[in-house]
Coordinates of C-alpha atoms in Angstrom, one line a residue:
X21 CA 63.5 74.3 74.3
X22 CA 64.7 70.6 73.6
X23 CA 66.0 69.0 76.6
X24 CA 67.8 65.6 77.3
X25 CA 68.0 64.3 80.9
X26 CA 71.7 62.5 81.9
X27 CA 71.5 60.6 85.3
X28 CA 74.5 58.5 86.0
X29 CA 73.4 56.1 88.3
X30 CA 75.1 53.1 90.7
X31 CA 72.9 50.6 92.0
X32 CA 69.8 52.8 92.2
X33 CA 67.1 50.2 90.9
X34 CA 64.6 50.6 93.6
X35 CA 64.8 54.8 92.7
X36 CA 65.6 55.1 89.1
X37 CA 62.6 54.1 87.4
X38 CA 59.8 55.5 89.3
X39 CA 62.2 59.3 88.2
X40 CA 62.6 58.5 84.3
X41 CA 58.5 58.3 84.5
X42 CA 58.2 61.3 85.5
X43 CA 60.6 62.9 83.2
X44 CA 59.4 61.1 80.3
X45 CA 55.8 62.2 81.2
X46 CA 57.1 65.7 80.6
X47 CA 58.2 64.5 77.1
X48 CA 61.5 64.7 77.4
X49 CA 64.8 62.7 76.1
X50 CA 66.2 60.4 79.2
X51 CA 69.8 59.1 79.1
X52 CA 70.8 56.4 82.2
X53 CA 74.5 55.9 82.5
X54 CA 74.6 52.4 83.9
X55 CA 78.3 52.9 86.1
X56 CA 78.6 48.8 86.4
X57 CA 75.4 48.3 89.0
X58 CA 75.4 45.2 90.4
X59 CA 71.4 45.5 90.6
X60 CA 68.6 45.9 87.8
X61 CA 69.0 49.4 87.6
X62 CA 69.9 49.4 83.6
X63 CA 66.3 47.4 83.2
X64 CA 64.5 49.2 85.7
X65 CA 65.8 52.3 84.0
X66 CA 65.0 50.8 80.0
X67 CA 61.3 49.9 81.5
X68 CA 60.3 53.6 82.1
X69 CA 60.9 54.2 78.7
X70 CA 65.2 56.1 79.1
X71 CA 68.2 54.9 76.4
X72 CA 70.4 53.3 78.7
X73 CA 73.9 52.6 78.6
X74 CA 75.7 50.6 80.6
X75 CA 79.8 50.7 81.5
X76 CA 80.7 47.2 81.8
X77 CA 82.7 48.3 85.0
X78 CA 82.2 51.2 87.7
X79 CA 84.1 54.5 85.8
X80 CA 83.3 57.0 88.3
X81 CA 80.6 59.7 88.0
X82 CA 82.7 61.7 86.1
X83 CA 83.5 59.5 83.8
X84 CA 79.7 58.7 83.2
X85 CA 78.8 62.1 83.0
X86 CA 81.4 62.8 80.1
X87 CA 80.0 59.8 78.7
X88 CA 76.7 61.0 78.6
X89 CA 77.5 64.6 77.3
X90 CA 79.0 62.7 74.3
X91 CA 75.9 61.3 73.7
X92 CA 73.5 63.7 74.5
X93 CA 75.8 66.3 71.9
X94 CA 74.8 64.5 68.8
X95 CA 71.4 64.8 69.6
X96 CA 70.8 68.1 68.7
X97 CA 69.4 69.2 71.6
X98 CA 69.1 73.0 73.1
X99 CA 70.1 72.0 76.8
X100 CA 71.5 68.6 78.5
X101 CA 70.2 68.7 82.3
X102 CA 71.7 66.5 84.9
X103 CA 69.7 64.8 87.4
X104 CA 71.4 62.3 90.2
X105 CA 69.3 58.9 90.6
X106 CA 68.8 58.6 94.2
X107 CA 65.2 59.9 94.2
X108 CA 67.0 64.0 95.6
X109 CA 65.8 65.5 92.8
X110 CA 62.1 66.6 92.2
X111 CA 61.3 66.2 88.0
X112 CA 58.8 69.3 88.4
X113 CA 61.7 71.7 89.5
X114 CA 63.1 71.4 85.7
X115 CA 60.6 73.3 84.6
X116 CA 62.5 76.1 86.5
X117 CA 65.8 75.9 85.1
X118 CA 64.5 75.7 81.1
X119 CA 62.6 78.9 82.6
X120 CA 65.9 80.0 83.9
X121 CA 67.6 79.4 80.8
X122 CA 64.8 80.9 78.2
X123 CA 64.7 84.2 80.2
X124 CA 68.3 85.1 81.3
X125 CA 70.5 83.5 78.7
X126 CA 72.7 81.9 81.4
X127 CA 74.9 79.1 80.1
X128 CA 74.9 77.1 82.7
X129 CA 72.4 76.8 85.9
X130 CA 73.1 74.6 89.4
X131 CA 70.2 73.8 91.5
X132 CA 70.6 75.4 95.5
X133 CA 69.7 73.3 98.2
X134 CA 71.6 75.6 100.8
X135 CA 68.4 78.2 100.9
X136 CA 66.5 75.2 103.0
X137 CA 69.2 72.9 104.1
X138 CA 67.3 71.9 107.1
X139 CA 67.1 68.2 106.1
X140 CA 70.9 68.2 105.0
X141 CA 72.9 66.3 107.0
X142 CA 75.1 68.6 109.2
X143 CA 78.7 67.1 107.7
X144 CA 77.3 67.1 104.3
X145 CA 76.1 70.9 105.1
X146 CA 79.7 71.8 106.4
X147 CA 81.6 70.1 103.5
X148 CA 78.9 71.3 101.2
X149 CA 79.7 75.0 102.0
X150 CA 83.2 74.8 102.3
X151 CA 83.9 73.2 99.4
X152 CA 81.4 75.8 97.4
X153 CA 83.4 78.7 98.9
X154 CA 86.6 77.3 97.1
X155 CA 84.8 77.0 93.9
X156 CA 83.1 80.4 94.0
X157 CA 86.7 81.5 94.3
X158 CA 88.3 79.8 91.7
X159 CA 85.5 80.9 89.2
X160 CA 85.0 84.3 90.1
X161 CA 81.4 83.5 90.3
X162 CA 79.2 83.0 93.3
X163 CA 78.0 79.7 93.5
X164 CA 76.4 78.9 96.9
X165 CA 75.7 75.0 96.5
X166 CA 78.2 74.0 94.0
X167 CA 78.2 70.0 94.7
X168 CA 74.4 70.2 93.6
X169 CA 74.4 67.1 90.6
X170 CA 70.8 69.1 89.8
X171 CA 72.4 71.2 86.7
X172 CA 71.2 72.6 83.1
X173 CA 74.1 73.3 80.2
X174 CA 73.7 74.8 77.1
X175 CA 75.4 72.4 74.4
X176 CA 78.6 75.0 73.6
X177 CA 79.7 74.5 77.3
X178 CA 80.2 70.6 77.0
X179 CA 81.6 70.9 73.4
X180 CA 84.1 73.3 74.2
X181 CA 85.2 72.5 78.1
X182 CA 87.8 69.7 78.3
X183 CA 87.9 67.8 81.3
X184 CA 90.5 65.4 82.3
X185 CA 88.6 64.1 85.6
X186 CA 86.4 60.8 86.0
X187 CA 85.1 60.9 89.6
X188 CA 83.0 63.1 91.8
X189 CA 85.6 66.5 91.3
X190 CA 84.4 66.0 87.2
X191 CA 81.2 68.2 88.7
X192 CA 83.8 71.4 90.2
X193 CA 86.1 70.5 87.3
X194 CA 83.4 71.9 84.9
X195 CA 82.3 75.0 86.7
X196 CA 85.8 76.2 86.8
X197 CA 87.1 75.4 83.3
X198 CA 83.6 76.8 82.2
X199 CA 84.7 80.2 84.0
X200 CA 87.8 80.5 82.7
X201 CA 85.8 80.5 79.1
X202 CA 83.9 83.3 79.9
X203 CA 80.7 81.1 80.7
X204 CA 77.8 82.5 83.1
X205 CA 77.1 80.6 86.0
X206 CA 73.3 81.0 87.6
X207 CA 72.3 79.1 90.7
X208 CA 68.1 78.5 91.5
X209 CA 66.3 77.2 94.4
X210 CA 65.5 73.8 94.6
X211 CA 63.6 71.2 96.5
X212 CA 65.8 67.8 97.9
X213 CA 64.5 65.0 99.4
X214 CA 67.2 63.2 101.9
X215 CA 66.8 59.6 103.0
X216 CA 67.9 57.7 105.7
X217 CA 70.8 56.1 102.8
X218 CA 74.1 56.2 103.5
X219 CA 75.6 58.5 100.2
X220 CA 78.1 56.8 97.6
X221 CA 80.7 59.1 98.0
X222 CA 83.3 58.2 100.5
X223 CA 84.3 60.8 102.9
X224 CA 87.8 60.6 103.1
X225 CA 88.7 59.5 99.7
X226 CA 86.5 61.6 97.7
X227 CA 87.3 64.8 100.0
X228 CA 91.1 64.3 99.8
X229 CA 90.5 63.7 96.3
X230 CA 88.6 67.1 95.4
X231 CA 91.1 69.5 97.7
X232 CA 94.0 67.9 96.1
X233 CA 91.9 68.9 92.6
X234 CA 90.8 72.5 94.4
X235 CA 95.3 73.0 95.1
X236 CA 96.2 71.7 91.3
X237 CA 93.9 74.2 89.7
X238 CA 95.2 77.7 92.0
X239 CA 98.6 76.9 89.9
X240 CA 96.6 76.5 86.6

């Protein structure tokens, strides 16, 4: 199966590069969106040997990750997989979802932290599940760790889902617009590594943000 890597990335240069070595060890295709880093993440990211491109100003993940679907859909590939930058996300377990994908013909596949969420911190665990029990029930599909950035999608998914979000919702925006299509959603177990780094996403504006998304889509 022909894979591409997308990680959208925001001043991650001390992570980014030592991660696209080990992907591109595993020979496959790496795509760094840039989102206006104020450090050398674009060259750190270029150095390991991943196309980069950079937005001359911070779009939002969302925005990056629609970004890098567009380019990743003219490649030809069989899957895109997302990966976030921060150094969470073990290369190895990739292996797992193009298993995942080869032998159960899922369309799309979220990585689960929530089996061993020991190391997640405790308001990330609570806003984790609760925001993944709204999701399940908007898409009709249980999905236990649904803010997981760790995600493979086969190429008809991001060709034919419209998505009219640029921030961190884009990622529940997806999953639910996906359901609505008819698309199967699979979730596997997956190793995270959590650092003492305080996480990009605000907790008040991007929370408000993605229940006023979660109330606009019950009328949809």
């Amino acid at each position: 199966m022909k894979a591409c890597v997308i990680i959208p990335t925001l001043n991650e240069e001390e992570n980014i590069g030592g991660l696209v070595s080990e992907l591109r060890a595993k020979e496959l295709d790496v795509l760094v969106i840039d989102d206006g880093s104020e450090d050398k993440t674009s060259e750190a990211a270029e150095n390991a040997g991943a196309k980069v491109v950079r937005n001359a100003r911070n779009l939002g993940k969302g925005a990056s990750l629609k970004i890098g679907f567009d380019n990743a859909l003219s490649g030809g590939f069989d899957a895109v997989i997302t990966m976030d930058g921060d150094g969470q996300h073990c290369a190895n377990d990739i292996d797992k979802f193009i298993d995942e994908a080869e032998k159960n013909g899922a369309e799309i596949i979220i990585g689960n932290r929530m089996s061993d969420a020991s190391a997640m911190p405790p308001l990330r665990y609570m806003t984790n599940k609760l925001m993944s029990w709204g999701i399940s029930g908007l898409t009709g599909q249980r999905i236990p760790d649904s803010q997981c950035g760790f995600r493979l999608f086969i190429p008809g998914v991001l060709k034919n889902v419209k998505l009219g979000t640029s921030k961190y919702e884009t990622e529940s925006e997806i999953l639910i617009r996906a359901s609505r299509m008819g698309y199967r959603i699979r979730s596997i177990p997956i190793k995270t590594l959590y650092f003492n780094r305080k996480s990009q996403i605000n907790p008040f504006v991007d929370t408000l943000r993605f229940f006023r998304f979660l109330f606009s889509e019950l009328f949809r």
